[in-house]
Amino acid sequence: MSKFEGVIVSDQWLQSQFTQVELRSLKSKFVNFKNQNGKVTFGDLSSLMMKLKAFVDTYNQDEIRGVLNESGIDFANDVDFEDFLKAYLNLRSEATTKQGGKKHASSFLKDTITTLLHTISQSEKACYVAHINSYLGDDPFLSQYLPLDPATNGLFDLSKDGILLCKLINVAVPGTIDERAINMKRNLTLWERNENHTLCLNSAKAIGCTVVNIGTQDLVEGRPHLVLGLISQIIKIQLLADLSLKKTPQLVELVDDSQDIEELLNLSPEKVLLKWMNFHLQRGGYEKTVKNFSSDLKNGEAYAYLLNVLAPEHCNPSTLDTKDANERATLVLEHAEKVGCKRYLNSRDITEGTSNLNLAFVAQLFHHRSGLSTDTKKMSYAEMMTEDVQTCREERCFRMWINSLGISTRVNNLFEDVRNGWVLLEVLDKIFPGTVNWKQATRPPIRMPFRKVENCNQVIKVSKQLKFSLVNVAGNDIVQGNKKLILALLWQLMRFTMLQLLKNLRSHSQGKEISDADILKWANRKVNSIGRTSHIQSFKDKSISSGLFFLELLSAVEPRVVNWNLVTKGQSVDEKKLNATYIISVARKLGCSIYLLPEDIMEVNQKMILTLAASIMYWSLQQQTEDPDSFSPASTVTDVTTPEASPAPSVCGDDETYSSLNGDFSNLSVDDATSDTTVSSQLEFDGGVVEDEIF
């Protein structure tokens, strides 16, 4: 395994104010700013702070200099990194006050997590604890620690070894993690904890969580706001999993005709839940439309009408008669408990309009009493409109990959959400900063069709500059939702990014592009270097389906990561499935961010096999030790090395990973000997998801 790396600050309180991702980013900027003498002086600070996104829109340089002079911080002539951090905190505090004291709540549904204001909601914490106690209380390993007390910090302490978080992911999306790959025992080493958290974060991204600003060390330390932010995203995915026509065909009752069914297919799970709620409210005589899970639910009336429709046998007239909102909220919760909906929130959460918990409560009501009929005719029509298995896999793959990048727009339905071009422009700008002309782009919502075409035309223009194969393709093809084109475009984007990342780590590339054949040759050499005789002719070699080649490859790059006692011969379908599932979890545990499914290995999906091999190769090249069969990794700055612990690297790498993707954009044709033109899943490389500049 790679050595554990982190930025250590002697002042423990000061270190607690930042995540490891933030510390690495700030340390990198601090080191890069040093003058010719290798120092940063007090006079340099104002210029340095102006380069940080956190302050560029808030201060000018004179204002920063004034704040620093009045801060009372005792700076020597030379400023060390800790002095810089103190100045940063002081400026950030002043900036928050200047902007009106913006409050950051814990993130139940948000994409990214900020860190300076660590306010956490005790109600949300209690909700998550109740959820964990309910769903994991009977787990063979965790039962010795559960139930947790929401009044203590037991949740954060239990999260430090990563076992709880891994198992919670499997509750949300069963089968995501092969539990054989989890390090499970009472006393784990730092290396074993870090492995669990690496597996957790990579698996969380694979089910749709955004973990851009979270590193494994943050979870090892049990930082409350980050742990709650991750748990909340996992629980949200679980609660909203059935809110689609594919999972719940009965939802077709919410619409009247085929056109409405198509619109329903394109709605996000949250909007489907609102549509379901309003459907029943209309039936119950409620005259208003609920548009959100906060202010529209504060008085409790909508809940009272909804429960009267879903569970009329427990109807209490006083719920609507009372004029006191708190009393009504209490009666609503009592009504909900009678139908088996656990009380995960209290009356105050309703009256204060806590959107996170209200959404969770409505989702629980949906699961317990959907109130939907089974109109066979409508359900059959809805089932006919669902995608084939291959298309579904591809859509899932690209959707998860895009969401993991940390762009501002969240993708719920790939084919619908990319049609205005904005998401694709965000992806291009995230991976290749500066390629998008934002002055010529229109932000959603976009009412004028020609504006969508303009956005998509720019997508095509930038893609052609990157030498993508887009013959006779125009922006209007994306606007029209051409699925084949959209998938082909995103595949080329991912593959190009993948090969550029590998090229940047290859020490003697001299501008030469890395090809699929190079990856194949590297993989075979790596396996042979440990005395194994396995060899694949291409990424469509049928022998790959057994899983043995990739298990040997993983063992070659890190001998300790594969437990061969768990490996089968890979002959029967069941044996192949066990090996494939184990491969994916072991690769993620090692540090590979991948999105393929076990079926992709079993069926030898050529594109996904390529991405798996490339991800393992990328991880191997990042390691400090060179070996004869690999290319030398790019040099990295290690702030602290702990020899006795050697966990897989943090999911979030250096901020500038993508800023160096400016090489020769040639030779991008797909190698037909190793891969084809379809894609089922995709990987996202370590360090490739971190924002260009966090601050």
XYZ file of C-alpha atoms in Angstrom:
695
model
C 0.000 0.000 0.000
C 1.032 3.622 -0.383
C 2.207 5.452 2.683
C -0.283 7.538 4.575
C 0.024 11.204 3.698
C -1.466 14.180 5.425
C -0.765 17.749 6.460
C -0.140 17.894 10.205
C -0.503 21.179 12.105
C 0.981 21.403 15.602
C -1.976 23.440 16.869
C -4.731 20.828 17.187
C -7.523 23.403 17.297
C -6.204 25.009 14.134
C -6.015 21.649 12.354
C -9.589 20.860 13.378
C -10.845 23.855 11.388
C -9.889 22.315 8.046
C -10.323 19.049 6.198
C -7.231 17.303 4.845
C -8.334 18.256 1.335
C -8.368 21.930 2.287
C -5.063 21.691 4.132
C -3.399 20.081 1.123
C -4.788 22.745 -1.181
C -3.721 25.625 1.054
C -0.306 24.050 1.678
C 0.236 23.701 -2.056
C -0.614 27.350 -2.658
C 1.534 28.475 0.284
C 4.548 26.504 -0.975
C 4.109 27.699 -4.561
C 3.967 31.327 -3.423
C 7.311 31.314 -1.616
C 9.769 33.879 -2.940
C 13.242 33.213 -4.277
C 14.557 32.849 -0.741
C 11.999 30.138 -0.009
C 10.045 32.350 2.396
C 6.689 34.087 2.718
C 6.779 37.425 4.495
C 3.993 39.349 6.185
C 3.992 41.727 3.246
C 3.325 38.836 0.863
C 0.122 37.727 2.611
C -2.278 40.197 1.018
C -1.157 39.154 -2.479
C -1.408 35.487 -1.548
C -4.914 35.837 -0.092
C -6.125 37.644 -3.222
C -5.340 34.498 -5.206
C -7.852 32.447 -3.197
C -11.410 32.130 -4.462
C -12.752 32.560 -0.940
C -11.774 36.230 -0.971
C -11.531 37.352 -4.589
C -15.158 38.527 -4.698
C -15.201 39.886 -1.141
C -12.063 41.965 -0.673
C -9.617 44.068 -2.584
C -5.948 43.900 -1.671
C -6.011 47.036 0.490
C -8.959 45.694 2.501
C -7.128 42.419 3.102
C -4.049 44.305 4.234
C -6.199 46.348 6.617
C -7.891 43.290 8.133
C -4.527 41.590 8.628
C -3.070 44.674 10.327
C -6.028 44.867 12.724
C -6.204 41.145 13.418
C -3.952 41.221 16.430
C -2.033 38.206 15.126
C 1.620 38.426 16.024
C 3.441 37.809 12.746
C 7.204 37.670 12.595
C 8.946 39.024 9.532
C 8.662 35.567 7.984
C 5.299 33.808 7.962
C 5.065 30.049 8.416
C 2.186 27.844 7.276
C 0.358 28.006 10.613
C 0.493 31.802 10.612
C -0.968 31.690 7.135
C -3.811 29.429 8.315
C -4.612 31.775 11.216
C -4.735 34.730 8.840
C -6.967 32.749 6.490
C -9.419 31.924 9.297
C -9.528 35.542 10.410
C -10.229 36.784 6.885
C -12.874 34.129 6.348
C -14.610 35.111 9.570
C -14.618 38.763 8.507
C -15.890 37.785 5.060
C -18.795 35.855 6.603
C -19.749 38.885 8.692
C -19.401 41.157 5.680
C -21.749 38.953 3.643
C -24.436 38.989 6.297
C -23.473 35.931 8.315
C -24.419 33.204 5.856
C -25.211 30.012 7.668
C -24.113 26.630 6.403
C -26.378 23.777 7.477
C -25.330 20.156 7.406
C -25.843 18.734 3.957
C -28.614 16.178 3.573
C -29.228 16.823 -0.083
C -26.382 19.111 -1.116
C -23.606 18.195 -3.480
C -20.584 19.508 -1.591
C -19.695 20.112 2.022
C -18.047 23.244 3.409
C -16.051 23.301 6.582
C -15.487 26.571 8.377
C -18.872 26.881 10.064
C -19.334 23.502 11.686
C -22.915 23.932 12.862
C -24.716 20.598 12.900
C -28.389 20.012 13.539
C -29.048 17.850 16.573
C -32.429 16.920 15.090
C -30.786 15.650 11.925
C -28.199 13.786 13.965
C -30.981 12.124 15.982
C -32.770 11.229 12.731
C -29.703 9.557 11.272
C -28.995 7.679 14.503
C -32.583 6.371 14.580
C -32.251 5.298 10.957
C -28.985 3.464 11.623
C -30.364 1.770 14.736
C -33.381 0.606 12.759
C -31.615 -0.736 9.674
C -28.330 -2.005 11.144
C -29.419 -3.045 14.621
C -29.397 -6.742 13.673
C -26.093 -6.660 11.795
C -23.882 -9.525 13.046
C -20.876 -7.248 13.599
C -22.454 -3.886 14.489
C -25.077 -5.282 16.859
C -22.482 -5.200 19.648
C -22.302 -1.389 19.304
C -25.960 -0.617 18.570
C -28.299 0.998 19.412
C -26.516 4.335 19.443
C -27.558 7.139 21.755
C -28.252 10.332 19.754
C -27.345 12.436 22.789
C -23.713 11.269 22.655
C -20.952 11.300 20.052
C -21.244 7.546 19.612
C -22.165 7.942 15.930
C -18.919 9.758 15.163
C -16.796 7.389 17.239
C -18.307 4.317 15.573
C -17.765 5.867 12.132
C -14.012 6.175 12.641
C -13.191 2.635 11.519
C -15.301 2.839 8.333
C -17.290 -0.343 8.951
C -20.542 1.445 9.781
C -20.341 3.665 6.704
C -19.601 0.727 4.377
C -22.543 -1.250 5.724
C -24.821 1.794 5.481
C -23.949 2.057 1.779
C -25.012 -1.556 1.325
C -28.311 -0.772 3.049
C -28.895 2.085 0.608
C -27.867 0.128 -2.493
C -27.556 -3.583 -1.682
C -24.527 -5.338 -3.110
C -22.472 -2.207 -3.738
C -19.664 -3.385 -1.430
C -18.475 -6.961 -1.118
C -18.309 -7.224 2.660
C -15.450 -9.711 2.316
C -13.304 -6.715 1.368
C -14.145 -4.749 4.544
C -11.622 -4.933 7.369
C -13.860 -6.092 10.215
C -12.502 -6.585 13.706
C -12.669 -4.711 16.998
C -9.257 -3.070 16.864
C -8.146 -1.881 13.436
C -4.800 -0.352 12.583
C -4.675 3.117 11.039
C -3.864 1.485 7.703
C -6.916 -0.810 7.939
C -9.200 2.090 8.901
C -7.942 4.137 6.011
C -8.547 1.209 3.649
C -12.150 0.976 4.849
C -12.694 4.686 4.343
C -11.130 4.591 0.885
C -13.519 1.748 0.009
C -16.381 3.730 1.545
C -15.712 6.973 -0.343
C -15.170 5.304 -3.709
C -18.311 3.218 -3.222
C -20.284 6.283 -2.103
C -19.356 8.022 -5.353
C -20.410 4.929 -7.271
C -23.966 5.185 -5.886
C -24.299 8.931 -6.505
C -22.827 10.710 -3.473
C -20.615 13.747 -3.939
C -17.497 13.580 -1.786
C -15.339 16.219 -3.454
C -14.156 17.837 -0.208
C -13.888 14.752 1.987
C -10.707 12.752 2.529
C -10.166 9.506 4.369
C -8.339 11.251 7.204
C -11.419 13.404 7.843
C -13.462 10.249 8.413
C -10.739 8.583 10.482
C -10.895 11.620 12.769
C -14.700 11.395 12.860
C -15.308 15.039 11.963
C -19.010 15.511 12.779
C -20.084 17.827 9.946
C -18.375 15.692 7.303
C -19.588 12.380 8.717
C -23.168 13.691 8.910
C -22.921 15.145 5.424
C -21.888 11.787 3.985
C -24.419 9.787 6.007
C -27.203 12.132 4.966
C -26.430 11.646 1.272
C -26.382 7.860 1.687
C -29.706 7.854 3.535
C -31.251 10.144 0.942
C -30.273 7.725 -1.820
C -31.901 4.887 0.104
C -35.126 6.760 0.815
C -35.570 7.940 -2.775
C -34.470 4.715 -4.471
C -37.995 3.541 -5.316
C -39.246 6.863 -6.671
C -39.012 5.913 -10.330
C -41.277 4.154 -12.789
C -38.766 1.351 -13.153
C -38.871 0.533 -9.428
C -42.491 1.537 -8.782
C -44.649 1.241 -11.948
C -47.686 2.275 -9.841
C -46.389 5.863 -10.039
C -47.922 6.003 -13.513
C -51.210 6.753 -11.713
C -49.889 10.281 -11.093
C -50.249 11.188 -14.790
C -53.014 11.055 -17.374
C -51.481 10.340 -20.787
C -48.378 9.107 -22.548
C -46.818 12.556 -22.832
C -47.133 13.050 -19.091
C -45.517 9.643 -18.550
C -42.481 10.780 -20.525
C -42.276 13.902 -18.352
C -42.573 11.774 -15.221
C -39.654 9.643 -16.393
C -37.501 12.766 -16.548
C -38.332 14.114 -13.088
C -35.833 13.918 -10.234
C -36.820 11.671 -7.289
C -37.520 14.738 -5.132
C -39.922 16.159 -7.713
C -41.625 12.793 -8.109
C -42.139 12.738 -4.341
C -43.700 16.220 -4.435
C -45.900 15.170 -7.341
C -47.041 12.110 -5.375
C -47.802 14.250 -2.330
C -49.798 16.815 -4.322
C -51.680 14.032 -6.096
C -53.066 12.801 -2.780
C -53.560 16.318 -1.384
C -55.746 17.167 -4.368
C -57.773 14.018 -3.757
C -58.184 15.026 -0.113
C -59.443 18.519 -0.915
C -56.314 20.497 -0.038
C -56.449 23.666 -2.114
C -52.766 24.596 -2.107
C -49.859 23.081 -4.045
C -46.813 22.012 -2.045
C -43.731 23.215 -3.890
C -41.026 22.469 -1.330
C -40.259 20.481 1.800
C -39.804 23.509 4.046
C -42.050 26.587 4.184
C -45.038 24.902 2.532
C -45.171 22.300 5.317
C -44.580 24.488 8.374
C -48.183 24.723 9.567
C -48.719 20.964 9.324
C -51.978 21.252 7.367
C -50.616 19.490 4.277
C -49.479 16.568 6.428
C -52.893 16.356 8.081
C -54.690 16.172 4.720
C -52.145 13.694 3.347
C -52.498 11.298 6.289
C -56.280 11.541 6.200
C -56.134 10.290 2.595
C -53.514 7.600 3.179
C -54.794 6.332 6.544
C -58.405 7.479 7.044
C -58.933 4.795 9.711
C -56.713 6.795 12.082
C -58.110 10.197 11.141
C -58.352 12.689 14.004
C -60.614 15.722 13.278
C -58.815 17.810 15.900
C -55.656 17.767 13.769
C -57.197 20.250 11.348
C -59.371 22.010 13.907
C -56.504 23.142 16.136
C -55.099 26.611 15.509
C -51.740 25.874 17.130
C -49.117 24.714 14.609
C -47.041 22.871 17.232
C -50.061 20.944 18.469
C -51.055 20.063 14.908
C -47.524 18.846 14.162
C -47.636 16.632 17.255
C -50.959 15.120 16.175
C -49.583 14.544 12.669
C -46.668 12.552 14.054
C -48.973 10.504 16.271
C -51.104 9.723 13.220
C -48.011 8.686 11.265
C -46.836 6.344 14.010
C -50.153 4.512 13.922
C -49.481 3.470 10.322
C -45.984 2.258 11.159
C -44.037 5.314 10.041
C -41.252 5.765 12.576
C -40.985 9.148 14.200
C -37.677 10.331 12.758
C -38.494 13.995 13.311
C -40.250 16.024 15.982
C -42.939 18.667 15.868
C -40.365 21.456 15.968
C -38.726 20.157 12.782
C -42.081 20.499 11.025
C -42.892 23.982 12.318
C -39.382 25.218 11.536
C -39.552 23.771 8.018
C -36.440 21.584 8.213
C -36.367 20.494 4.585
C -33.964 17.584 5.035
C -36.065 15.864 7.662
C -39.377 16.741 6.037
C -38.223 15.085 2.833
C -37.156 12.005 4.807
C -40.534 11.924 6.564
C -42.528 12.192 3.314
C -40.356 9.469 1.772
C -41.106 7.239 4.762
C -44.822 7.851 4.284
C -44.477 6.897 0.612
C -42.789 3.607 1.541
C -45.377 2.727 4.177
C -48.556 3.902 2.432
C -48.121 4.952 -1.182
C -51.901 4.930 -1.705
C -51.405 4.030 -5.376
C -53.571 1.520 -7.205
C -52.449 -1.086 -9.721
C -53.950 -0.010 -13.029
C -52.632 -2.865 -15.181
C -53.065 -0.976 -18.465
C -51.154 2.075 -17.320
C -48.447 0.019 -15.626
C -47.856 -2.013 -18.779
C -47.439 1.164 -20.796
C -44.972 2.559 -18.254
C -42.942 -0.639 -18.308
C -42.719 -0.491 -22.107
C -41.166 2.965 -21.888
C -38.264 1.892 -19.690
C -34.809 1.566 -21.273
C -33.065 -1.669 -22.182
C -30.483 -3.022 -19.752
C -27.452 -1.837 -21.730
C -28.732 1.724 -22.080
C -29.627 1.836 -18.380
C -26.109 0.806 -17.431
C -24.587 3.445 -19.657
C -26.915 6.161 -18.380
C -26.147 5.210 -14.778
C -22.413 5.200 -15.421
C -22.187 8.671 -16.920
C -24.675 10.129 -14.453
C -22.666 8.917 -11.461
C -19.415 10.087 -13.005
C -20.720 13.571 -13.740
C -22.242 13.950 -10.282
C -18.952 12.939 -8.676
C -17.113 15.803 -10.387
C -18.633 18.349 -8.022
C -20.182 20.614 -10.668
C -23.002 22.888 -9.528
C -25.759 21.058 -11.434
C -26.878 17.627 -10.250
C -27.851 15.162 -12.971
C -30.907 13.022 -12.242
C -31.738 11.882 -15.771
C -28.747 11.988 -18.078
C -30.523 12.118 -21.421
C -32.916 14.850 -20.313
C -30.555 16.957 -18.197
C -27.833 17.356 -20.852
C -30.189 18.559 -23.596
C -29.758 22.259 -22.781
C -25.971 21.908 -23.040
C -25.235 23.527 -19.688
C -24.221 20.354 -17.848
C -21.883 19.333 -20.657
C -20.284 22.788 -20.613
C -19.777 22.479 -16.847
C -18.137 19.084 -17.300
C -15.828 20.386 -20.025
C -14.841 23.387 -17.936
C -14.252 21.243 -14.862
C -11.935 18.843 -16.649
C -10.376 21.304 -19.110
C -10.492 24.714 -17.376
C -10.663 27.672 -19.721
C -12.030 25.808 -22.729
C -15.574 27.169 -22.319
C -16.528 30.714 -23.246
C -19.105 31.431 -20.535
C -20.009 34.776 -22.077
C -21.564 32.844 -24.944
C -23.384 30.346 -22.690
C -26.895 30.594 -21.228
C -27.613 29.320 -17.730
C -30.807 27.318 -17.047
C -33.701 27.714 -16.906
C -33.631 28.286 -20.658
C -36.945 29.086 -22.321
C -35.718 29.970 -25.793
C -34.856 26.831 -27.817
C -32.129 28.578 -29.816
C -30.233 29.303 -26.588
C -30.079 25.568 -25.900
C -28.752 25.028 -29.411
C -26.093 27.701 -28.820
C -24.931 25.929 -25.661
C -24.802 22.574 -27.421
C -23.022 24.049 -30.428
C -20.288 25.259 -28.086
C -20.076 21.749 -26.604
C -19.518 20.351 -30.094
C -16.997 23.101 -30.906
C -14.888 22.439 -27.798
C -15.112 18.678 -28.328
C -13.839 19.020 -31.896
C -10.953 21.162 -30.610
C -10.085 18.170 -28.441
C -10.120 16.051 -31.631
C -13.164 14.001 -30.696
C -14.794 12.031 -33.495
C -18.022 13.953 -34.179
C -18.624 13.604 -37.901
C -21.832 15.275 -39.137
C -22.851 16.061 -35.552
C -24.464 19.376 -34.582
C -25.619 20.891 -31.328
C -29.235 20.304 -32.254
C -28.620 16.535 -32.056
C -27.968 16.924 -28.327
C -30.983 19.219 -27.911
C -33.134 16.536 -29.564
C -31.878 13.982 -27.035
C -30.001 11.685 -29.426
C -29.028 9.012 -26.907
C -26.440 7.281 -29.052
C -24.667 10.561 -29.712
C -24.781 11.660 -26.069
C -23.287 8.373 -24.889
C -20.600 8.436 -27.587
C -19.645 12.015 -26.737
C -19.373 11.325 -23.006
C -17.381 8.154 -23.620
C -14.832 10.076 -25.686
C -14.647 12.735 -22.989
C -14.007 10.165 -20.264
C -11.539 8.157 -22.299
C -9.615 11.268 -23.282
C -9.430 12.371 -19.640
C -8.309 8.908 -18.589
C -5.487 8.740 -21.113
C -4.336 12.290 -20.388
C -4.092 11.517 -16.674
C -1.984 8.455 -17.432
C 0.152 10.455 -19.847
C 0.845 13.073 -17.189
C 2.093 10.393 -14.796
C 4.272 8.692 -17.376
C 7.783 9.972 -16.808
C 9.160 9.554 -20.327
C 6.117 10.180 -22.491
C 7.803 13.058 -24.365
C 4.405 14.179 -25.652
C 3.423 10.748 -26.943
C -0.132 9.708 -26.249
C -0.815 6.583 -24.194
C -2.941 4.104 -26.136
C -5.193 1.238 -25.162
C -2.407 -1.092 -26.283
C -0.021 0.531 -23.798
C -2.442 -0.184 -20.965
C -2.879 -3.778 -22.128
C 0.887 -4.287 -22.352
C 1.385 -2.784 -18.877
C -1.269 -5.038 -17.331
C 0.218 -8.210 -18.842
C 3.732 -7.224 -17.780
C 2.555 -6.471 -14.265
C 0.894 -9.869 -13.879
C 3.920 -11.670 -15.309
C 6.244 -9.798 -12.946
C 4.883 -11.759 -9.972
C 5.376 -15.108 -11.644
C 1.819 -15.575 -12.925
C 1.253 -16.965 -16.395
C -2.102 -15.320 -17.101
C -2.141 -13.296 -20.295
C -4.927 -11.546 -22.182
C -4.821 -10.802 -25.899
C -7.141 -7.809 -25.702
C -9.770 -6.216 -23.478
C -12.348 -8.463 -25.123
C -10.531 -11.677 -24.172
C -13.210 -14.074 -22.907
C -10.892 -15.407 -20.199
C -11.382 -12.092 -18.375
C -14.861 -13.239 -17.329
C -13.423 -15.557 -14.660
C -11.979 -12.550 -12.835
C -8.646 -14.249 -12.172
C -6.564 -11.967 -14.395
C -7.668 -8.804 -12.619
C -7.269 -10.363 -9.200
C -3.702 -11.211 -10.174
C -3.202 -7.666 -11.475
C -4.453 -6.182 -8.212
C -2.193 -8.522 -6.276
C 0.724 -7.462 -8.468
C 0.327 -3.763 -7.727
C -0.323 -4.416 -4.004
C 0.308 -7.958 -2.714
C -1.638 -7.478 0.531
C -4.895 -6.312 -1.000
C -6.226 -9.661 -2.292
C -7.197 -12.476 0.075
C -6.753 -15.516 -2.143
C -8.719 -17.685 0.276
C -11.821 -15.820 -0.928
C -11.124 -16.287 -4.643
C -13.023 -18.940 -6.620
C -11.955 -20.762 -9.794
C -14.305 -18.533 -11.807
C -15.848 -21.379 -13.781
C -19.569 -21.272 -12.998
C -21.756 -18.184 -13.241
C -21.939 -17.939 -9.452
C -18.163 -18.216 -9.094
C -17.641 -15.530 -11.731
C -20.103 -13.252 -9.923
C -18.279 -13.707 -6.612
C -14.913 -12.905 -8.191
C -16.243 -9.907 -10.132
C -17.882 -8.415 -7.063
C -14.689 -8.922 -5.066
C -12.551 -7.308 -7.795
C -14.616 -4.120 -7.765
C -14.510 -3.742 -3.981
C -10.793 -4.552 -3.773
C -10.021 -1.999 -6.501
C -12.025 0.655 -4.674
C -10.379 -0.293 -1.402
C -7.018 0.170 -3.085
C -7.968 3.668 -4.236
C -9.561 3.269 -7.670
C -12.707 5.271 -8.391
C -14.657 3.035 -10.760
C -18.289 2.664 -11.798
C -18.459 -0.710 -13.499
C -20.769 -3.476 -12.322
C -19.956 -7.170 -11.780
C -21.882 -7.941 -14.984
C -19.426 -5.820 -16.962
C -16.600 -8.143 -15.958
C -18.649 -11.318 -16.365
C -19.827 -10.281 -19.841
C -16.398 -8.826 -20.740
C -17.667 -5.357 -21.560
C -14.619 -4.125 -23.452
C -14.879 -0.465 -22.575
C -15.364 -1.175 -18.895
C -12.500 -3.631 -18.827
C -10.324 -0.900 -20.326
C -11.363 1.593 -17.679
C -10.757 -0.908 -14.877
C -7.247 -1.663 -16.129
C -6.523 2.029 -16.630
C -7.710 2.871 -13.123
C -5.436 0.249 -11.578
C -2.566 1.463 -13.751
C -3.192 5.052 -12.692
C -3.137 4.080 -9.014
C 0.061 2.110 -9.489
C 1.810 4.993 -11.248
C 0.932 7.302 -8.376
C 2.902 5.264 -5.893
C 6.289 6.394 -4.632
C 8.203 3.216 -5.491
C 9.199 2.593 -9.084
C 9.475 -0.873 -10.525
C 10.883 -2.061 -13.863
C 7.481 -2.818 -15.339
C 5.835 0.511 -14.700
C 6.286 4.084 -15.724
C 7.614 6.505 -13.148
C 4.959 8.487 -11.306
C 4.976 12.232 -11.360
C 6.738 13.730 -8.375
C 4.508 14.697 -5.501
C 4.943 16.730 -2.360
C 4.504 14.683 0.777
C 3.877 16.760 3.850
C 3.864 14.009 6.418
C 4.642 10.332 6.079
C 3.719 7.784 8.688
C 5.859 4.692 8.025
C 3.954 2.345 10.263
C 0.694 2.908 8.416
C 0.232 2.383 4.709
C -3.396 2.904 3.715
C -4.639 3.568 0.238
C -4.502 7.254 -0.706
C -7.288 9.706 -0.038
C -10.070 9.799 -2.606
C -9.457 13.504 -3.098
C -6.072 14.287 -4.600
C -4.250 17.488 -5.457
C -6.308 20.401 -6.682
C -4.230 20.987 -9.758
C -4.623 17.477 -11.196
C -6.662 18.623 -14.153
C -4.947 21.942 -14.678
C -2.088 20.106 -16.362
C -4.282 18.472 -18.983
C -2.920 20.651 -21.756
C -0.884 18.182 -23.778
C -1.061 17.205 -27.407
C -4.672 16.410 -28.317
C -3.877 13.886 -31.020
C -4.217 10.169 -31.715
C -7.563 9.818 -29.958
C -8.968 7.049 -32.132
C -10.188 4.014 -30.229
C -7.947 0.983 -30.534
C -10.293 -1.609 -32.041
C -8.043 -4.414 -30.915
C -8.680 -3.598 -27.292
C -12.023 -1.818 -27.084
C -15.219 -0.963 -28.953
C -17.509 2.060 -29.072
C -19.986 1.287 -26.307
C -19.733 2.016 -22.628
C -21.552 0.626 -19.629
C -19.814 2.288 -16.743
C -16.900 4.565 -16.154
C -14.209 5.370 -13.698
C -13.087 8.612 -12.256
C -9.520 8.758 -11.199
C -8.181 9.663 -7.809
C -7.552 13.360 -7.718
C -9.655 13.911 -10.822
C -12.714 15.023 -8.908
C -11.168 17.709 -6.787
C -12.182 21.198 -7.726
C -9.609 23.203 -9.644
C -9.404 25.535 -6.692
C -11.445 24.743 -3.620
C -11.269 28.182 -2.205
